[in-house]
Tab-separated table of C-alpha atoms and ligand atoms in Angstrom:
chain	number	residue	atom	x	y	z
A	1	MET	CA	10.805	33.097	-15.579
A	2	ILE	CA	9.626	29.694	-14.883
A	3	ARG	CA	9.531	28.766	-11.477
A	4	ILE	CA	9.193	25.488	-9.622
A	5	ASN	CA	6.681	24.282	-7.221
A	6	GLU	CA	8.735	25.237	-4.178
A	7	ASN	CA	6.921	22.373	-1.869
A	8	TYR	CA	9.079	20.090	-3.781
A	9	THR	CA	11.916	21.642	-1.823
A	10	LYS	CA	10.621	20.677	1.387
A	11	LEU	CA	11.133	17.032	0.714
A	12	LYS	CA	14.171	14.713	1.299
A	13	ALA	CA	16.231	14.402	-1.555
A	14	SER	CA	15.044	11.514	-2.660
A	15	TYR	CA	12.057	8.703	-2.101
A	16	LEU	CA	13.125	6.388	0.672
A	17	PHE	CA	13.300	3.266	-1.622
A	18	ALA	CA	15.263	5.040	-4.312
A	19	ASP	CA	17.634	6.030	-1.300
A	20	ILE	CA	17.990	2.626	-0.246
A	21	ALA	CA	18.417	1.146	-3.838
A	22	ARG	CA	21.423	4.064	-4.246
A	23	ARG	CA	22.986	2.875	-1.168
A	24	VAL	CA	22.851	-0.826	-2.138
A	25	GLY	CA	24.002	0.024	-5.540
A	26	ALA	CA	27.051	1.768	-4.049
A	27	TYR	CA	27.828	-0.982	-2.086
A	28	VAL	CA	27.492	-3.735	-4.774
A	29	ALA	CA	29.717	-1.576	-6.871
A	30	ALA	CA	32.568	-1.520	-4.369
A	31	HIS	CA	32.024	-5.270	-3.482
A	32	PRO	CA	31.318	-6.883	-7.114
A	33	GLU	CA	31.590	-10.399	-5.506
A	34	SER	CA	28.942	-9.981	-2.595
A	35	ALA	CA	25.579	-11.851	-3.290
A	36	VAL	CA	23.312	-9.539	-1.765
A	37	ILE	CA	19.951	-10.832	-0.735
A	38	ARG	CA	17.221	-8.066	-1.091
A	39	LEU	CA	14.700	-7.986	2.122
A	40	GLY	CA	14.138	-4.323	1.703
A	41	ILE	CA	11.325	-3.094	-0.590
A	42	GLY	CA	8.554	-5.327	-0.825
A	43	ASP	CA	9.003	-6.595	-4.150
A	44	VAL	CA	7.772	-9.889	-5.264
A	45	THR	CA	10.171	-12.692	-6.345
A	46	GLU	CA	7.795	-15.614	-7.492
A	47	PRO	CA	6.324	-15.645	-11.226
A	48	LEU	CA	2.843	-14.834	-12.020
A	49	PRO	CA	0.106	-17.660	-11.293
A	50	PRO	CA	-0.316	-19.888	-14.576
A	51	ALA	CA	-4.087	-18.873	-14.524
A	52	CYS	CA	-2.963	-15.004	-15.228
A	53	VAL	CA	-0.575	-16.298	-17.630
A	54	GLU	CA	-2.845	-18.288	-19.659
A	55	ALA	CA	-5.390	-15.059	-19.579
A	56	LEU	CA	-2.388	-12.836	-20.689
A	57	HIS	CA	-1.469	-14.913	-23.696
A	58	ALA	CA	-5.190	-15.671	-24.657
A	59	ALA	CA	-5.937	-11.790	-24.425
A	60	THR	CA	-2.789	-10.904	-26.214
A	61	ASP	CA	-3.798	-13.241	-29.214
A	62	GLU	CA	-7.067	-11.132	-29.323
A	63	MET	CA	-5.126	-8.326	-29.789
A	64	SER	CA	-3.571	-9.756	-32.927
A	65	ARG	CA	-6.795	-10.146	-34.802
A	66	ARG	CA	-8.552	-7.506	-36.348
A	67	ALA	CA	-12.102	-8.685	-35.049
A	68	THR	CA	-11.183	-8.890	-31.343
A	69	PHE	CA	-8.593	-6.138	-31.340
A	70	LYS	CA	-9.267	-3.310	-29.008
A	71	GLY	CA	-7.803	0.160	-28.921
A	72	TYR	CA	-8.641	2.353	-25.902
A	73	GLY	CA	-10.704	0.942	-23.113
A	74	PRO	CA	-12.627	2.541	-20.476
A	75	GLU	CA	-10.439	4.743	-18.492
A	76	GLN	CA	-12.229	3.232	-15.365
A	77	GLY	CA	-11.600	-0.342	-16.538
A	78	TYR	CA	-13.527	-2.982	-18.374
A	79	PRO	CA	-16.911	-3.876	-16.772
A	80	PHE	CA	-15.683	-7.640	-16.738
A	81	LEU	CA	-13.294	-6.692	-14.028
A	82	ARG	CA	-14.949	-4.191	-12.048
A	83	GLU	CA	-18.032	-6.471	-11.857
A	84	LEU	CA	-15.852	-9.318	-10.508
A	85	VAL	CA	-14.089	-7.158	-8.003
A	86	ALA	CA	-17.654	-5.858	-6.740
A	87	GLN	CA	-18.848	-9.469	-6.568
A	88	ARG	CA	-15.832	-11.492	-5.381
A	89	ASP	CA	-14.086	-8.931	-3.153
A	90	TYR	CA	-16.940	-7.175	-1.734
A	91	ALA	CA	-20.595	-8.609	-2.264
A	92	ASP	CA	-19.244	-12.206	-1.301
A	93	ARG	CA	-17.910	-10.628	2.086
A	94	GLY	CA	-21.179	-8.910	2.752
A	95	CYS	CA	-20.194	-5.560	1.528
A	96	ARG	CA	-22.112	-3.485	-1.057
A	97	VAL	CA	-19.880	-1.893	-3.544
A	98	GLU	CA	-21.209	-1.323	-7.122
A	99	PRO	CA	-18.921	-2.160	-10.068
A	100	ASP	CA	-19.129	1.705	-11.176
A	101	GLU	CA	-17.740	2.352	-7.871
A	102	VAL	CA	-14.699	0.539	-8.845
A	103	PHE	CA	-11.761	2.366	-10.694
A	104	ILE	CA	-9.442	0.143	-12.067
A	105	SER	CA	-5.836	1.579	-12.153
A	106	ASP	CA	-1.972	0.862	-12.714
A	107	GLY	CA	-1.180	0.779	-8.925
A	108	SER	CA	-2.003	1.737	-5.505
A	109	LYS	CA	0.859	3.926	-5.107
A	110	CYS	CA	-0.357	6.036	-7.755
A	111	ASP	CA	-3.677	6.118	-6.485
A	112	CYS	CA	-3.305	6.831	-3.086
A	113	GLY	CA	-0.451	9.502	-4.034
A	114	ASN	CA	-3.030	10.942	-6.468
A	115	MET	CA	-6.459	10.799	-4.455
A	116	GLN	CA	-5.206	13.789	-2.318
A	117	GLU	CA	-5.667	16.187	-5.474
A	118	ILE	CA	-9.561	16.093	-4.966
A	119	PHE	CA	-9.545	17.758	-1.765
A	120	ALA	CA	-8.835	21.293	-0.671
A	121	THR	CA	-5.183	22.380	0.326
A	122	ASP	CA	-5.859	23.890	3.384
A	123	ILE	CA	-7.645	20.870	5.070
A	124	ARG	CA	-6.178	18.945	8.058
A	125	VAL	CA	-4.567	15.443	7.187
A	126	ALA	CA	-3.810	12.786	9.843
A	127	ILE	CA	-1.236	10.374	8.865
A	128	PRO	CA	0.353	7.469	10.796
A	129	ASP	CA	3.859	7.069	11.982
A	130	PRO	CA	5.489	5.177	10.893
A	131	VAL	CA	4.112	5.174	7.533
A	132	TYR	CA	4.312	4.284	3.726
A	133	PRO	CA	6.100	7.632	2.645
A	134	VAL	CA	3.837	8.074	-0.147
A	135	TYR	CA	0.939	9.344	1.906
A	136	VAL	CA	3.283	12.448	3.502
A	137	ASP	CA	5.426	12.949	0.425
A	138	THR	CA	2.394	13.650	-1.951
A	139	ASN	CA	0.792	16.096	0.760
A	140	VAL	CA	3.998	17.987	0.992
A	141	MET	CA	4.244	18.314	-3.091
A	142	ALA	CA	0.306	19.618	-2.750
A	143	GLY	CA	1.551	22.295	-0.412
A	144	ARG	CA	-0.522	20.920	2.565
A	145	THR	CA	2.514	21.425	5.043
A	146	GLY	CA	5.320	23.687	6.249
A	147	GLU	CA	8.612	22.587	6.441
A	148	ALA	CA	10.233	19.580	7.959
A	149	ALA	CA	11.871	19.604	11.469
A	150	ASP	CA	13.196	16.840	13.270
A	151	GLY	CA	11.678	14.179	10.636
A	152	ARG	CA	8.064	15.720	10.835
A	153	TYR	CA	6.263	18.139	8.846
A	154	GLU	CA	4.530	21.054	10.157
A	155	GLY	CA	0.726	21.103	9.640
A	156	ILE	CA	0.333	17.049	9.623
A	157	LEU	CA	-1.518	15.544	12.497
A	158	TYR	CA	0.836	12.538	13.180
A	159	LEU	CA	-0.949	9.106	14.740
A	160	GLU	CA	1.658	7.563	16.511
A	161	SER	CA	1.899	3.802	16.281
A	162	THR	CA	4.159	2.281	18.812
A	163	ALA	CA	4.278	-0.859	20.874
A	164	ALA	CA	2.364	0.864	23.551
A	165	ASN	CA	-0.785	0.696	21.215
A	166	GLY	CA	-0.042	-2.451	19.330
A	167	TYR	CA	1.036	-0.210	16.450
A	168	VAL	CA	-2.646	0.575	15.690
A	169	PRO	CA	-3.242	4.339	16.217
A	170	GLN	CA	-5.895	5.585	18.231
A	171	VAL	CA	-8.562	8.051	17.166
A	172	PRO	CA	-7.143	11.498	18.173
A	173	ASP	CA	-8.888	13.950	20.174
A	174	ALA	CA	-8.201	16.623	17.393
A	175	PRO	CA	-10.413	16.894	14.488
A	176	ALA	CA	-8.900	16.172	10.969
A	177	ASP	CA	-10.329	16.202	7.548
A	178	LEU	CA	-8.499	13.471	5.765
A	179	VAL	CA	-7.181	10.219	7.644
A	180	TYR	CA	-4.788	7.893	5.975
A	181	LEU	CA	-4.840	4.360	7.252
A	182	CYS	CA	-3.182	1.141	6.007
A	183	PHE	CA	-4.251	-2.304	7.343
A	184	PRO	CA	-2.507	-4.853	7.175
A	185	ASN	CA	0.084	-2.251	7.955
A	186	ASN	CA	2.981	-1.306	5.839
A	187	PRO	CA	5.550	-1.048	7.502
A	188	THR	CA	4.648	-2.400	10.854
A	189	GLY	CA	2.631	-5.663	9.874
A	190	ALA	CA	-0.171	-4.763	12.289
A	191	VAL	CA	-3.952	-5.463	11.625
A	192	ALA	CA	-6.765	-3.466	13.020
A	193	THR	CA	-9.699	-5.167	14.713
A	194	ARG	CA	-13.300	-4.629	13.974
A	195	PRO	CA	-13.789	-2.285	17.301
A	196	GLN	CA	-10.650	-0.289	16.166
A	197	LEU	CA	-11.928	0.307	12.713
A	198	GLU	CA	-15.393	0.959	14.041
A	199	ALA	CA	-13.826	3.780	16.223
A	200	TRP	CA	-11.944	5.398	12.915
A	201	VAL	CA	-15.274	5.395	11.058
A	202	ALA	CA	-17.263	6.964	14.197
A	203	TYR	CA	-14.522	9.507	14.131
A	204	ALA	CA	-14.722	10.203	10.513
A	205	ARG	CA	-18.527	10.514	10.644
A	206	ARG	CA	-18.335	12.797	13.849
A	207	ASN	CA	-15.962	15.208	12.029
A	208	LYS	CA	-17.200	14.986	8.472
A	209	ALA	CA	-13.838	13.554	7.443
A	210	VAL	CA	-12.652	11.002	4.803
A	211	ILE	CA	-10.631	8.052	5.490
A	212	LEU	CA	-8.183	6.748	2.572
A	213	PHE	CA	-8.089	3.210	3.838
A	214	ASP	CA	-4.614	1.261	1.938
A	215	SER	CA	-5.660	-2.341	1.872
A	216	ALA	CA	-3.190	-3.375	-0.692
A	217	TYR	CA	-1.927	-6.438	1.882
A	218	GLU	CA	-5.323	-7.692	2.373
A	219	ALA	CA	-4.899	-11.000	1.010
A	220	TYR	CA	-2.471	-11.991	3.753
A	221	ILE	CA	-5.153	-11.794	6.448
A	222	ARG	CA	-5.486	-15.298	8.138
A	223	ASP	CA	-7.059	-14.312	11.366
A	224	PRO	CA	-10.983	-14.872	10.678
A	225	ALA	CA	-11.745	-11.997	12.947
A	226	ILE	CA	-9.882	-9.444	11.313
A	227	PRO	CA	-11.863	-7.535	8.531
A	228	HIS	CA	-10.659	-7.454	4.946
A	229	SER	CA	-12.411	-4.185	4.087
A	230	ILE	CA	-13.075	-0.996	5.528
A	231	TYR	CA	-16.622	-1.352	4.153
A	232	GLU	CA	-17.243	-4.285	6.487
A	233	ILE	CA	-17.922	-1.472	9.034
A	234	GLU	CA	-21.154	-0.001	9.220
A	235	GLY	CA	-21.358	3.456	8.049
A	236	ALA	CA	-18.047	3.327	6.182
A	237	ARG	CA	-19.420	3.864	2.657
A	238	ASP	CA	-20.267	7.346	3.640
A	239	VAL	CA	-16.594	8.217	4.740
A	240	ALA	CA	-14.329	5.976	3.246
A	241	ILE	CA	-12.204	5.185	-0.019
A	242	GLU	CA	-10.313	1.796	-0.502
A	243	PHE	CA	-7.286	1.109	-2.188
A	244	ARG	CA	-6.529	-2.329	-3.330
A	245	SER	CA	-3.694	-4.027	-5.598
A	246	PHE	CA	-2.914	-7.250	-7.428
A	247	SER	CA	0.845	-6.569	-6.657
A	248	LYS	CA	1.069	-8.515	-3.717
A	249	THR	CA	-1.919	-10.730	-3.927
A	250	ALA	CA	-0.852	-12.136	-7.454
A	251	GLY	CA	2.819	-11.143	-7.951
A	252	PHE	CA	1.674	-8.045	-10.231
A	253	THR	CA	4.373	-5.596	-9.147
A	254	GLY	CA	5.867	-5.564	-12.657
A	255	THR	CA	2.530	-6.277	-14.463
A	256	ARG	CA	0.555	-3.363	-12.838
A	257	CYS	CA	-2.996	-3.593	-11.709
A	258	ALA	CA	-4.960	-2.293	-8.715
A	259	TYR	CA	-8.047	-0.704	-7.985
A	260	THR	CA	-9.959	1.793	-5.959
A	261	VAL	CA	-13.312	2.005	-4.487
A	262	VAL	CA	-15.057	5.370	-4.425
A	263	PRO	CA	-18.570	5.026	-3.056
A	264	LYS	CA	-21.236	7.045	-4.854
A	265	THR	CA	-22.475	7.807	-1.383
A	266	LEU	CA	-19.341	9.608	-0.060
A	267	LEU	CA	-19.489	13.279	-0.057
A	268	ALA	CA	-17.218	16.284	0.561
A	269	TRP	CA	-18.006	19.994	0.912
A	270	ASP	CA	-17.012	23.208	-1.130
A	271	ARG	CA	-16.253	26.520	0.579
A	272	ALA	CA	-20.043	27.627	0.561
A	273	GLY	CA	-21.040	24.234	2.249
A	274	ARG	CA	-22.653	22.769	-0.692
A	275	PRO	CA	-21.886	18.859	-0.824
A	276	HIS	CA	-20.115	17.359	-3.910
A	277	ALA	CA	-20.094	13.417	-4.535
A	278	LEU	CA	-16.383	12.407	-4.374
A	279	HIS	CA	-16.882	9.694	-6.971
A	280	SER	CA	-17.740	12.228	-9.474
A	281	LEU	CA	-14.664	14.141	-8.757
A	282	TRP	CA	-12.428	11.144	-8.835
A	283	ASN	CA	-14.165	9.953	-12.034
A	284	ARG	CA	-13.512	13.456	-13.560
A	285	ARG	CA	-9.902	13.285	-12.597
A	286	HIS	CA	-9.183	9.513	-13.383
A	287	THR	CA	-10.700	9.960	-17.048
A	288	THR	CA	-8.721	13.174	-17.628
A	289	LYS	CA	-5.444	12.160	-16.415
A	290	PHE	CA	-5.336	8.247	-17.050
A	291	ASN	CA	-6.201	6.309	-20.210
A	292	GLY	CA	-6.751	2.829	-18.563
A	293	VAL	CA	-4.883	-0.334	-17.955
A	294	ALA	CA	-3.709	-2.461	-20.797
A	295	TYR	CA	-6.684	-5.101	-21.942
A	296	PRO	CA	-4.347	-8.213	-21.697
A	297	ILE	CA	-3.266	-6.984	-18.038
A	298	GLN	CA	-7.033	-6.693	-16.939
A	299	LYS	CA	-7.836	-10.119	-18.376
A	300	ALA	CA	-4.761	-11.490	-16.493
A	301	ALA	CA	-6.149	-9.746	-13.192
A	302	ALA	CA	-9.811	-11.268	-13.966
A	303	ALA	CA	-8.283	-14.663	-14.088
A	304	ILE	CA	-7.399	-14.365	-10.373
A	305	TYR	CA	-11.104	-14.875	-9.608
A	306	THR	CA	-11.391	-18.265	-11.319
A	307	ASP	CA	-11.067	-21.329	-9.071
A	308	ALA	CA	-7.689	-21.955	-10.376
A	309	GLY	CA	-6.615	-18.311	-10.084
A	310	ARG	CA	-8.037	-18.181	-6.346
A	311	SER	CA	-5.877	-21.278	-5.456
A	312	GLN	CA	-2.854	-20.358	-7.061
A	313	THR	CA	-2.876	-16.847	-5.531
A	314	ARG	CA	-3.572	-18.084	-2.238
A	315	GLY	CA	-0.537	-20.515	-3.000
A	316	LEU	CA	1.528	-17.406	-3.326
A	317	THR	CA	0.498	-15.471	-0.242
A	318	ASP	CA	0.691	-18.813	1.910
A	319	PHE	CA	4.542	-19.270	0.645
A	320	TYR	CA	5.281	-15.639	1.501
A	321	LEU	CA	3.671	-16.146	4.777
A	322	GLY	CA	5.954	-19.063	5.135
A	323	ASN	CA	8.787	-16.894	4.658
A	324	ALA	CA	7.537	-14.561	7.215
A	325	ARG	CA	7.206	-17.260	9.724
A	326	LEU	CA	10.887	-18.156	9.504
A	327	ILE	CA	11.930	-14.548	9.669
A	328	ARG	CA	9.829	-14.248	12.816
A	329	ALA	CA	11.122	-17.266	14.411
A	330	ALA	CA	14.852	-16.210	13.419
A	331	MET	CA	14.367	-12.933	15.211
A	332	ALA	CA	12.928	-14.353	18.253
A	333	ALA	CA	15.723	-16.797	18.517
A	334	LEU	CA	18.242	-13.842	18.452
A	335	GLY	CA	16.300	-12.019	21.178
A	336	LEU	CA	14.776	-9.332	19.129
A	337	ARG	CA	11.245	-8.247	19.606
A	338	CYS	CA	8.884	-8.492	16.602
A	339	VAL	CA	5.633	-8.072	15.422
A	340	GLY	CA	3.708	-8.521	11.939
A	341	GLY	CA	4.501	-11.471	9.617
A	342	ASP	CA	1.136	-13.516	10.621
A	343	ASN	CA	-1.413	-11.383	8.616
A	344	ALA	CA	1.014	-9.550	6.589
A	345	PRO	CA	4.396	-9.965	4.597
A	346	TYR	CA	6.334	-7.417	6.673
A	347	ILE	CA	8.006	-8.176	10.257
A	348	TRP	CA	8.784	-5.037	11.965
A	349	ILE	CA	11.847	-5.474	14.461
A	350	ASP	CA	12.720	-3.782	17.355
A	351	VAL	CA	16.481	-3.655	17.071
A	352	GLY	CA	17.228	-1.244	19.876
A	353	ARG	CA	19.471	0.952	18.156
A	354	ASP	CA	19.712	3.548	15.364
A	355	SER	CA	17.802	2.002	12.371
A	356	TRP	CA	20.120	3.116	9.490
A	357	GLU	CA	23.301	2.059	11.517
A	358	PHE	CA	21.414	-1.366	11.886
A	359	PHE	CA	20.931	-1.308	8.072
A	360	ASP	CA	24.477	-0.425	7.367
A	361	LEU	CA	25.660	-3.190	9.577
A	362	LEU	CA	23.038	-5.955	7.966
A	363	LEU	CA	24.406	-4.806	4.386
A	364	GLU	CA	28.013	-5.054	5.236
A	365	LYS	CA	28.328	-7.843	7.582
A	366	ALA	CA	25.477	-10.028	6.162
A	367	GLN	CA	25.155	-8.603	2.549
A	368	VAL	CA	21.360	-8.428	3.481
A	369	VAL	CA	18.928	-5.383	2.664
A	370	CYS	CA	16.333	-4.345	5.185
A	371	THR	CA	14.494	-1.074	5.328
A	372	PRO	CA	15.396	1.277	8.222
A	373	GLY	CA	12.511	1.960	10.462
A	374	ALA	CA	13.293	5.964	10.484
A	375	GLY	CA	12.544	6.006	6.775
A	376	PHE	CA	8.911	5.524	7.601
A	377	GLY	CA	8.772	8.219	10.082
A	378	ARG	CA	10.109	9.206	13.689
A	379	CYS	CA	8.410	6.674	15.453
A	380	GLY	CA	10.051	3.982	13.294
A	381	GLU	CA	13.298	4.862	14.517
A	382	GLY	CA	14.979	1.894	16.581
A	383	HIS	CA	13.247	-0.534	14.092
A	384	VAL	CA	13.788	-2.134	10.951
A	385	ARG	CA	11.422	-3.827	8.580
A	386	ILE	CA	12.067	-7.163	7.004
A	387	SER	CA	9.981	-8.219	3.913
A	388	ALA	CA	9.053	-11.891	3.390
A	389	PHE	CA	9.065	-11.349	-0.349
A	390	ASN	CA	12.029	-13.614	-1.657
A	391	SER	CA	12.810	-17.100	-2.642
A	392	ARG	CA	12.834	-19.515	0.301
A	393	GLU	CA	16.446	-20.394	-0.495
A	394	ASN	CA	17.229	-16.774	-0.187
A	395	VAL	CA	15.355	-16.011	3.000
A	396	GLU	CA	16.985	-19.109	4.571
A	397	LYS	CA	20.452	-18.074	3.440
A	398	ALA	CA	19.757	-14.369	4.610
A	399	LEU	CA	18.397	-15.685	8.298
A	400	VAL	CA	21.820	-17.847	8.631
A	401	ARG	CA	24.009	-14.756	7.633
A	402	ILE	CA	21.841	-12.248	9.926
A	403	ALA	CA	22.512	-14.553	12.963
A	404	ALA	CA	26.397	-14.806	12.377
A	405	ALA	CA	26.409	-10.988	11.898
A	406	LEU	CA	24.814	-10.441	15.122
A	407	LYS	CA	26.752	-12.815	17.141
K	501	MLT	C1	7.132	-1.315	0.286
K	501	MLT	O1	8.249	-1.808	0.001
K	501	MLT	O2	6.997	-0.547	1.285
K	501	MLT	C2	6.297	-1.598	-1.099
K	501	MLT	O3	6.590	-2.541	-1.970
K	501	MLT	C3	6.329	-0.180	-1.710
K	501	MLT	C4	5.279	-0.331	-2.685
K	501	MLT	O4	4.219	-0.963	-2.630
K	501	MLT	O5	5.103	0.828	-3.380
């Protein structure tokens, strides 16, 4: 008799954003006249930068000619893109990353969800709360936790991010083997300072742990003192894997391209205490289960690094940060405390009441979708996340409606 992976039964019935989409879908079906504005899931609205579109067209034309047609590419990504990433995103910032340490993929959600596969199931995992739900759910699926009780899974070491610590979790007293960190943070929009990241790297080195550093929102950092990469911290190459995405940087949520850096110096141990290079394990996993990102998409991603591409993508992130400023100002004017939005496209708002109740209120009274903080973990209760990803017109309209609904 075929049996299921029973770890899946420990999960909430549906993924957070699928749950929200279902509730919004039901509301729209019942109120077909309503013009709902979506500031929930962080999905970009502005079109691809022209430099990327030109590269996409040119690469598609190459695919139409026998002489330049391409079949399977290297699973890890074409050298032209891996080299650009290593040079422009790392060497230019003083970080050492070799092109063959860069693995091109179709998204950071997949990479940070899949990465846990190369580690033992009986390791101790530390995960922030609130958090992007993929980190928790994929560890539950893999069997690293017990059952959920009161919004938390048995076996996970939760790293609380609250107003008291500026939404940046401190290193715990207890040891962990695998630590998830995300800066600029989703959902709170908080950023980590250099000393805070140094403390995490020192913790990982002390505990022979690995940090999975999700830096998908790096392009939104404007404060020059904030590190863009964990590899700006001395010693991080020995303890950290970094995830980056073109989704929020260049509007690739529907186009799909991201990358993960696994340094060759990064080790983990087997039961007998023998060291293994995680680069080899991830390379094995990636080449076995993934067939590479389409050539035209990789060409479009490479165009981000041209002069035109750089200024166009900067224009995009500046635009969304402009929305974020408006959202913050409007929330402050309503007397709501909020963080984020200055180096991140998310604003984390203390609404002082049940977050799903507030979500329902905004949906019903303002026809605006936000994300209830409780969906990101127990510490998210009492908060909602508003995303800056939408047109200026929709953001302005949403803010007027929210103000009227909360009067
Ligand atoms: C979010 O809204 O948290 C993100 O868009 C989700 C994602 O990037 O998968």
